[in-house]
mmCIF file of C-alpha atoms in Angstrom:
data_model
loop_
_atom_site.group_PDB
_atom_site.id
_atom_site.type_symbol
_atom_site.label_atom_id
_atom_site.label_comp_id
_atom_site.label_asym_id
_atom_site.label_seq_id
_atom_site.Cartn_x
_atom_site.Cartn_y
_atom_site.Cartn_z
ATOM 1 C CA MET U 1 22.094 -8.751 -13.276
ATOM 2 C CA LEU U 2 22.179 -5.487 -11.297
ATOM 3 C CA PRO U 3 18.730 -3.796 -11.079
ATOM 4 C CA GLU U 4 18.613 -0.699 -13.282
ATOM 5 C CA ASN U 5 15.574 0.958 -11.688
ATOM 6 C CA ILE U 6 13.206 0.729 -8.729
ATOM 7 C CA ASN U 7 10.788 -1.615 -10.491
ATOM 8 C CA ASP U 8 13.585 -4.082 -11.243
ATOM 9 C CA LEU U 9 14.798 -3.886 -7.651
ATOM 10 C CA ASN U 10 11.308 -4.393 -6.218
ATOM 11 C CA SER U 11 10.768 -7.423 -8.446
ATOM 12 C CA LEU U 12 14.102 -8.863 -7.313
ATOM 13 C CA LEU U 13 13.220 -8.301 -3.644
ATOM 14 C CA GLN U 14 9.796 -9.915 -4.058
ATOM 15 C CA GLU U 15 11.326 -12.939 -5.761
ATOM 16 C CA ASN U 16 13.963 -13.433 -3.045
ATOM 17 C CA TYR U 17 11.930 -12.326 -0.022
ATOM 18 C CA PRO U 18 10.950 -15.821 1.244
ATOM 19 C CA LYS U 19 14.643 -16.853 1.335
ATOM 20 C CA LEU U 20 15.919 -13.812 3.230
ATOM 21 C CA SER U 21 16.879 -13.758 6.906
ATOM 22 C CA LYS U 22 14.668 -11.939 9.398
ATOM 23 C CA LYS U 23 16.775 -8.754 9.342
ATOM 24 C CA MET U 24 17.109 -8.857 5.554
ATOM 25 C CA LYS U 25 13.302 -9.127 5.292
ATOM 26 C CA LEU U 26 12.933 -6.016 7.456
ATOM 27 C CA ILE U 27 15.205 -4.109 5.079
ATOM 28 C CA ALA U 28 13.422 -5.405 1.961
ATOM 29 C CA PHE U 29 10.048 -4.430 3.393
ATOM 30 C CA TYR U 30 11.319 -0.956 4.279
ATOM 31 C CA ILE U 31 12.735 -0.418 0.794
ATOM 32 C CA ILE U 32 9.397 -1.193 -0.844
ATOM 33 C CA ASP U 33 7.238 0.440 1.825
ATOM 34 C CA GLN U 34 9.245 3.645 2.390
ATOM 35 C CA PRO U 35 10.810 4.733 -0.935
ATOM 36 C CA GLN U 36 10.688 8.427 0.010
ATOM 37 C CA LYS U 37 12.584 7.923 3.269
ATOM 38 C CA LEU U 38 15.070 5.677 1.494
ATOM 39 C CA ALA U 39 15.835 8.382 -1.056
ATOM 40 C CA LEU U 40 16.113 11.277 1.367
ATOM 41 C CA ASN U 41 17.560 9.919 4.625
ATOM 42 C CA THR U 42 21.145 9.083 5.552
ATOM 43 C CA LEU U 43 22.448 5.542 5.974
ATOM 44 C CA ALA U 44 22.510 5.977 9.767
ATOM 45 C CA ALA U 45 18.952 7.345 9.890
ATOM 46 C CA ILE U 46 17.604 4.510 7.736
ATOM 47 C CA ALA U 47 19.381 1.893 9.842
ATOM 48 C CA GLU U 48 17.924 3.395 13.025
ATOM 49 C CA ASP U 49 14.445 3.527 11.460
ATOM 50 C CA ILE U 50 14.597 -0.173 10.527
ATOM 51 C CA GLY U 51 16.337 -1.265 13.715
ATOM 52 C CA VAL U 52 19.514 -2.696 12.189
ATOM 53 C CA TYR U 53 23.195 -1.698 12.058
ATOM 54 C CA PRO U 54 24.374 0.447 9.111
ATOM 55 C CA SER U 55 26.756 -2.371 8.188
ATOM 56 C CA THR U 56 23.733 -4.653 7.747
ATOM 57 C CA LEU U 57 22.353 -2.278 5.108
ATOM 58 C CA VAL U 58 25.675 -2.370 3.279
ATOM 59 C CA ARG U 59 25.702 -6.195 3.366
ATOM 60 C CA PHE U 60 22.124 -6.216 2.094
ATOM 61 C CA ALA U 61 23.037 -4.005 -0.873
ATOM 62 C CA LYS U 62 26.075 -6.127 -1.732
ATOM 63 C CA HIS U 63 23.948 -9.290 -1.468
ATOM 64 C CA PHE U 64 21.929 -7.972 -4.414
ATOM 65 C CA GLY U 65 24.959 -6.979 -6.485
ATOM 66 C CA PHE U 66 25.462 -3.327 -5.545
ATOM 67 C CA SER U 67 28.881 -1.959 -4.622
ATOM 68 C CA GLY U 68 27.369 -0.503 -1.454
ATOM 69 C CA PHE U 69 24.184 0.966 -0.038
ATOM 70 C CA ALA U 70 24.794 4.342 -1.694
ATOM 71 C CA GLU U 71 24.505 2.753 -5.147
ATOM 72 C CA LEU U 72 21.197 1.110 -4.209
ATOM 73 C CA GLN U 73 19.940 4.378 -2.723
ATOM 74 C CA GLU U 74 20.790 6.224 -5.922
ATOM 75 C CA LEU U 75 17.964 4.391 -7.751
ATOM 76 C CA PHE U 76 15.463 6.090 -5.450
ATOM 77 C CA LYS U 77 17.092 9.505 -5.707
ATOM 78 C CA VAL U 78 16.918 9.292 -9.504
ATOM 79 C CA LYS U 79 13.234 8.330 -9.333
ATOM 80 C CA ILE U 80 12.384 11.330 -7.166
ATOM 81 C CA SER U 81 14.427 13.685 -9.346
ATOM 82 C CA GLN U 82 12.336 12.579 -12.341
ATOM 83 C CA SER U 83 8.994 13.134 -10.602
ATOM 84 C CA ALA U 84 6.811 16.177 -11.056
ATOM 85 C CA ILE U 85 8.134 17.819 -7.895
ATOM 86 C CA ASN U 86 11.676 19.187 -7.946
ATOM 87 C CA TYR U 87 14.094 16.955 -6.012
ATOM 88 C CA HIS U 88 15.455 19.713 -3.789
ATOM 89 C CA GLN U 89 11.955 20.953 -3.060
ATOM 90 C CA ARG U 90 10.923 17.372 -2.173
ATOM 91 C CA ILE U 91 13.783 17.169 0.334
ATOM 92 C CA THR U 92 12.673 20.453 1.895
ATOM 93 C CA ASP U 93 9.031 19.323 2.071
ATOM 94 C CA VAL U 94 9.875 15.982 3.635
ATOM 95 C CA GLN U 95 12.224 17.568 6.153
ATOM 96 C CA LYS U 96 9.461 19.938 7.190
ATOM 97 C CA VAL U 97 7.152 17.071 8.106
ATOM 98 C CA THR U 98 9.744 14.663 9.480
ATOM 99 C CA VAL U 99 12.267 16.809 11.308
ATOM 100 C CA GLY U 100 9.929 19.539 12.471
ATOM 101 C CA ASP U 101 8.444 20.273 15.862
ATOM 102 C CA VAL U 102 7.633 17.079 17.782
ATOM 103 C CA SER U 103 5.536 18.956 20.310
ATOM 104 C CA THR U 104 2.456 17.185 21.660
ATOM 105 C CA ASN U 105 0.489 20.403 21.432
ATOM 106 C CA SER U 106 -2.807 19.659 19.672
ATOM 107 C CA SER U 107 -2.348 22.278 16.979
ATOM 108 C CA HIS U 108 1.137 20.965 16.149
ATOM 109 C CA ILE U 109 -0.200 17.421 15.925
ATOM 110 C CA PHE U 110 -3.039 18.590 13.668
ATOM 111 C CA HIS U 111 -0.675 20.317 11.239
ATOM 112 C CA ASP U 112 1.694 17.334 11.347
ATOM 113 C CA VAL U 113 -1.151 14.946 10.500
ATOM 114 C CA THR U 114 -2.440 17.064 7.618
ATOM 115 C CA SER U 115 1.049 17.711 6.163
ATOM 116 C CA ARG U 116 1.993 14.053 6.134
ATOM 117 C CA ASN U 117 -1.338 12.964 4.676
ATOM 118 C CA ILE U 118 -1.013 15.527 1.904
ATOM 119 C CA ALA U 119 2.454 14.125 1.099
ATOM 120 C CA ALA U 120 1.151 10.526 1.081
ATOM 121 C CA THR U 121 -1.773 11.458 -1.167
ATOM 122 C CA LYS U 122 0.587 13.195 -3.611
ATOM 123 C CA ILE U 123 2.663 10.026 -3.845
ATOM 124 C CA LEU U 124 -0.470 7.947 -4.504
ATOM 125 C CA SER U 125 -1.539 10.396 -7.213
ATOM 126 C CA GLU U 126 1.864 10.121 -8.915
ATOM 127 C CA GLN U 127 2.119 6.339 -8.709
ATOM 128 C CA VAL U 128 -1.430 5.031 -9.259
ATOM 129 C CA ASN U 129 -1.944 2.879 -12.345
ATOM 130 C CA GLU U 130 -4.810 4.681 -14.097
ATOM 131 C CA GLU U 131 -5.581 1.764 -16.398
ATOM 132 C CA LEU U 132 -5.812 -0.594 -13.425
ATOM 133 C CA LEU U 133 -8.075 1.881 -11.658
ATOM 134 C CA GLU U 134 -10.461 2.037 -14.620
ATOM 135 C CA GLU U 135 -10.538 -1.739 -15.017
ATOM 136 C CA SER U 136 -11.322 -2.258 -11.327
ATOM 137 C CA VAL U 137 -14.229 0.192 -11.590
ATOM 138 C CA GLN U 138 -15.596 -1.713 -14.590
ATOM 139 C CA ALA U 139 -15.246 -5.017 -12.717
ATOM 140 C CA LEU U 140 -17.265 -3.636 -9.790
ATOM 141 C CA CYS U 141 -19.955 -2.289 -12.132
ATOM 142 C CA ALA U 142 -20.269 -5.706 -13.817
ATOM 143 C CA ALA U 143 -20.328 -7.786 -10.618
ATOM 144 C CA ASN U 144 -23.476 -9.565 -9.465
ATOM 145 C CA GLU U 145 -22.303 -9.066 -5.902
ATOM 146 C CA VAL U 146 -19.425 -7.393 -4.095
ATOM 147 C CA ILE U 147 -17.969 -8.666 -0.838
ATOM 148 C CA VAL U 148 -15.806 -6.317 1.227
ATOM 149 C CA CYS U 149 -13.284 -7.760 3.664
ATOM 150 C CA GLY U 150 -11.153 -5.815 6.125
ATOM 151 C CA SER U 151 -10.393 -6.035 9.818
ATOM 152 C CA ASN U 152 -8.325 -4.246 12.467
ATOM 153 C CA ARG U 153 -6.846 -1.058 10.973
ATOM 154 C CA ALA U 154 -8.475 -1.842 7.631
ATOM 155 C CA GLN U 155 -11.988 -2.117 9.055
ATOM 156 C CA PRO U 156 -12.871 1.609 8.711
ATOM 157 C CA VAL U 157 -11.930 1.397 5.019
ATOM 158 C CA ALA U 158 -14.078 -1.714 4.571
ATOM 159 C CA ASN U 159 -17.006 -0.034 6.329
ATOM 160 C CA TYR U 160 -16.718 3.067 4.129
ATOM 161 C CA PHE U 161 -16.471 0.967 0.947
ATOM 162 C CA TYR U 162 -19.575 -0.981 2.030
ATOM 163 C CA TYR U 163 -21.474 2.230 2.810
ATOM 164 C CA MET U 164 -20.617 3.837 -0.544
ATOM 165 C CA LEU U 165 -21.359 0.774 -2.660
ATOM 166 C CA ASN U 166 -24.737 0.264 -0.992
ATOM 167 C CA ASN U 167 -25.639 3.886 -1.654
ATOM 168 C CA LEU U 168 -24.740 3.299 -5.306
ATOM 169 C CA GLY U 169 -27.236 0.428 -5.448
ATOM 170 C CA ILE U 170 -24.598 -2.306 -5.761
ATOM 171 C CA ARG U 171 -25.422 -5.537 -3.988
ATOM 172 C CA CYS U 172 -22.772 -5.719 -1.315
ATOM 173 C CA ARG U 173 -21.832 -7.672 1.797
ATOM 174 C CA ILE U 174 -19.150 -7.036 4.398
ATOM 175 C CA THR U 175 -17.174 -9.717 6.231
ATOM 176 C CA ASN U 176 -15.647 -8.532 9.464
ATOM 177 C CA ASN U 177 -16.810 -11.176 11.898
ATOM 178 C CA VAL U 178 -16.527 -14.942 12.314
ATOM 179 C CA ASP U 179 -20.109 -15.720 11.282
ATOM 180 C CA ALA U 180 -19.727 -13.863 8.004
ATOM 181 C CA GLU U 181 -16.428 -15.568 7.229
ATOM 182 C CA GLU U 182 -18.048 -18.982 7.680
ATOM 183 C CA LYS U 183 -20.626 -18.081 5.008
ATOM 184 C CA LEU U 184 -18.079 -16.676 2.586
ATOM 185 C CA SER U 185 -17.830 -19.835 0.490
ATOM 186 C CA HIS U 186 -21.586 -19.696 -0.170
ATOM 187 C CA TRP U 187 -21.349 -16.172 -1.584
ATOM 188 C CA LEU U 188 -18.342 -16.541 -3.867
ATOM 189 C CA ASP U 189 -18.475 -17.408 -7.569
ATOM 190 C CA GLU U 190 -17.048 -16.176 -10.874
ATOM 191 C CA LYS U 191 -19.488 -13.229 -10.937
ATOM 192 C CA THR U 192 -18.468 -12.002 -7.485
ATOM 193 C CA VAL U 193 -15.849 -9.357 -6.707
ATOM 194 C CA LEU U 194 -14.012 -9.541 -3.384
ATOM 195 C CA ILE U 195 -12.509 -6.273 -2.154
ATOM 196 C CA ALA U 196 -9.824 -7.075 0.423
ATOM 197 C CA ILE U 197 -8.051 -4.447 2.513
ATOM 198 C CA THR U 198 -5.111 -5.490 4.686
ATOM 199 C CA TYR U 199 -1.873 -3.973 5.954
ATOM 200 C CA ASN U 200 1.178 -5.359 7.702
ATOM 201 C CA PRO U 201 0.757 -7.289 10.000
ATOM 202 C CA TYR U 202 -1.621 -8.923 7.558
ATOM 203 C CA SER U 203 -4.984 -10.174 8.799
ATOM 204 C CA ALA U 204 -5.268 -13.968 8.774
ATOM 205 C CA SER U 205 -9.005 -13.801 8.055
ATOM 206 C CA THR U 206 -8.509 -11.476 5.066
ATOM 207 C CA THR U 207 -5.693 -13.670 3.761
ATOM 208 C CA GLU U 208 -7.948 -16.716 3.909
ATOM 209 C CA ALA U 209 -10.807 -14.820 2.272
ATOM 210 C CA VAL U 210 -8.609 -13.927 -0.711
ATOM 211 C CA LYS U 211 -7.436 -17.530 -1.070
ATOM 212 C CA GLU U 212 -11.014 -18.771 -0.939
ATOM 213 C CA ALA U 213 -12.085 -16.185 -3.494
ATOM 214 C CA LYS U 214 -9.449 -17.356 -5.965
ATOM 215 C CA GLN U 215 -10.519 -20.981 -5.478
ATOM 216 C CA SER U 216 -14.063 -19.889 -6.379
ATOM 217 C CA ASN U 217 -12.866 -17.970 -9.471
ATOM 218 C CA ALA U 218 -14.050 -14.687 -7.998
ATOM 219 C CA THR U 219 -12.336 -11.426 -8.952
ATOM 220 C CA VAL U 220 -10.074 -9.971 -6.244
ATOM 221 C CA ILE U 221 -9.327 -6.282 -5.708
ATOM 222 C CA LEU U 222 -6.610 -5.933 -3.075
ATOM 223 C CA LEU U 223 -5.688 -2.731 -1.246
ATOM 224 C CA THR U 224 -2.487 -3.184 0.755
ATOM 225 C CA ASP U 225 0.842 -1.580 1.617
ATOM 226 C CA THR U 226 3.404 -3.445 -0.515
ATOM 227 C CA LYS U 227 3.794 -6.208 -3.064
ATOM 228 C CA LEU U 228 5.507 -8.226 -0.320
ATOM 229 C CA ASN U 229 2.068 -9.057 1.035
ATOM 230 C CA PRO U 230 1.953 -12.887 0.738
ATOM 231 C CA ILE U 231 -1.389 -12.729 -1.142
ATOM 232 C CA ALA U 232 -0.423 -9.885 -3.517
ATOM 233 C CA HIS U 233 0.101 -12.328 -6.387
ATOM 234 C CA LEU U 234 -3.490 -13.564 -6.018
ATOM 235 C CA ALA U 235 -5.025 -10.166 -6.759
ATOM 236 C CA ASP U 236 -6.557 -9.398 -10.137
ATOM 237 C CA TYR U 237 -6.294 -5.706 -9.294
ATOM 238 C CA LEU U 238 -3.555 -4.735 -6.843
ATOM 239 C CA PHE U 239 -3.230 -1.282 -5.282
ATOM 240 C CA CYS U 240 -0.216 -0.646 -3.029
ATOM 241 C CA ILE U 241 -0.683 2.453 -0.901
ATOM 242 C CA HIS U 242 2.096 4.077 1.118
ATOM 243 C CA GLU U 243 0.295 5.702 4.024
ATOM 244 C CA ALA U 244 1.633 8.519 6.185
ATOM 245 C CA GLU U 245 3.123 7.625 9.546
ATOM 246 C CA ILE U 246 2.424 10.094 12.327
ATOM 247 C CA HIS U 247 3.880 9.625 15.823
ATOM 248 C CA THR U 248 4.163 5.849 15.151
ATOM 249 C CA PHE U 249 0.532 5.671 13.941
ATOM 250 C CA ARG U 250 -0.225 4.842 10.305
ATOM 251 C CA SER U 251 -2.893 6.933 8.604
ATOM 252 C CA LEU U 252 -5.675 5.816 6.232
ATOM 253 C CA GLY U 253 -5.980 9.110 4.358
ATOM 254 C CA ALA U 254 -4.540 8.028 1.011
ATOM 255 C CA THR U 255 -6.498 4.761 1.037
ATOM 256 C CA MET U 256 -9.733 6.633 1.690
ATOM 257 C CA CYS U 257 -8.979 8.919 -1.273
ATOM 258 C CA LEU U 258 -8.573 5.869 -3.510
ATOM 259 C CA VAL U 259 -11.828 4.328 -2.252
ATOM 260 C CA GLN U 260 -13.690 7.579 -2.805
ATOM 261 C CA ALA U 261 -12.304 7.885 -6.347
ATOM 262 C CA ILE U 262 -13.387 4.321 -7.186
ATOM 263 C CA CYS U 263 -16.901 4.833 -5.836
ATOM 264 C CA ILE U 264 -17.448 8.213 -7.521
ATOM 265 C CA SER U 265 -16.228 6.674 -10.799
ATOM 266 C CA ILE U 266 -18.764 3.869 -10.401
ATOM 267 C CA GLY U 267 -21.506 6.503 -10.062
ATOM 268 C CA TYR U 268 -20.522 8.117 -13.348
ATOM 269 C CA HIS U 269 -20.303 4.736 -15.096
ATOM 270 C CA GLN U 270 -23.845 3.970 -13.934
ATOM 271 C CA GLN U 271 -25.001 7.164 -15.653
ATOM 272 C CA GLY U 272 -23.351 6.063 -18.890
ATOM 273 C CA ASN U 273 -20.421 8.479 -18.683
#
């Protein structure tokens, strides 16, 4: 059956992802990870961004029952047109931060970074599951211990989470080295919450930590980029965050906003609010 909306399409892609060819997987990942670009860019621009031929995008769309790539793309255009921001204004805003001055002047880079992070944070604000957010806060408040796991690009997020939770008086550990990972099994039980942060390419140590947590019946809160993460299905609370990309570097701005919101909410829960 042809997907009727983005959620249906994403579910179909997740279900078929392991069976796709390498190039088809690149397209599937892009569709889930970059919905804004998919809605606003041309076929040629999207193909260049992914690193495939335009004809490959057309074959991909037809593989999943669409008449062509334009029909698949229409799902994303409809989604944006229904959002709080006017569709034409969204096109203008995105063009400003994607087609604008590519100067390496420091002031231009600064304004580019801030503009793109604002756009990414707006998307997070529109898409976050508020019920899931509240339930994850309650799980952290009820935990006997919280373990935070994140390495490479995710390590600053893990460090900030650890810092905030400790200041809130929550018993917390952080695993970002080999020695800590070896002790992980001794810390995990059904009253433990594991917070895992990982982005593509996914950290092997974080992947293993999540698997071990599930074996120990611990609760898992996962912050990642897409539902195509191989451990996404193991999370009790899954947050997919589409970060800004600036000069080939991925930001952490939206993720940090989410972490801050969770920790401030914990503070209010502790006061009985």
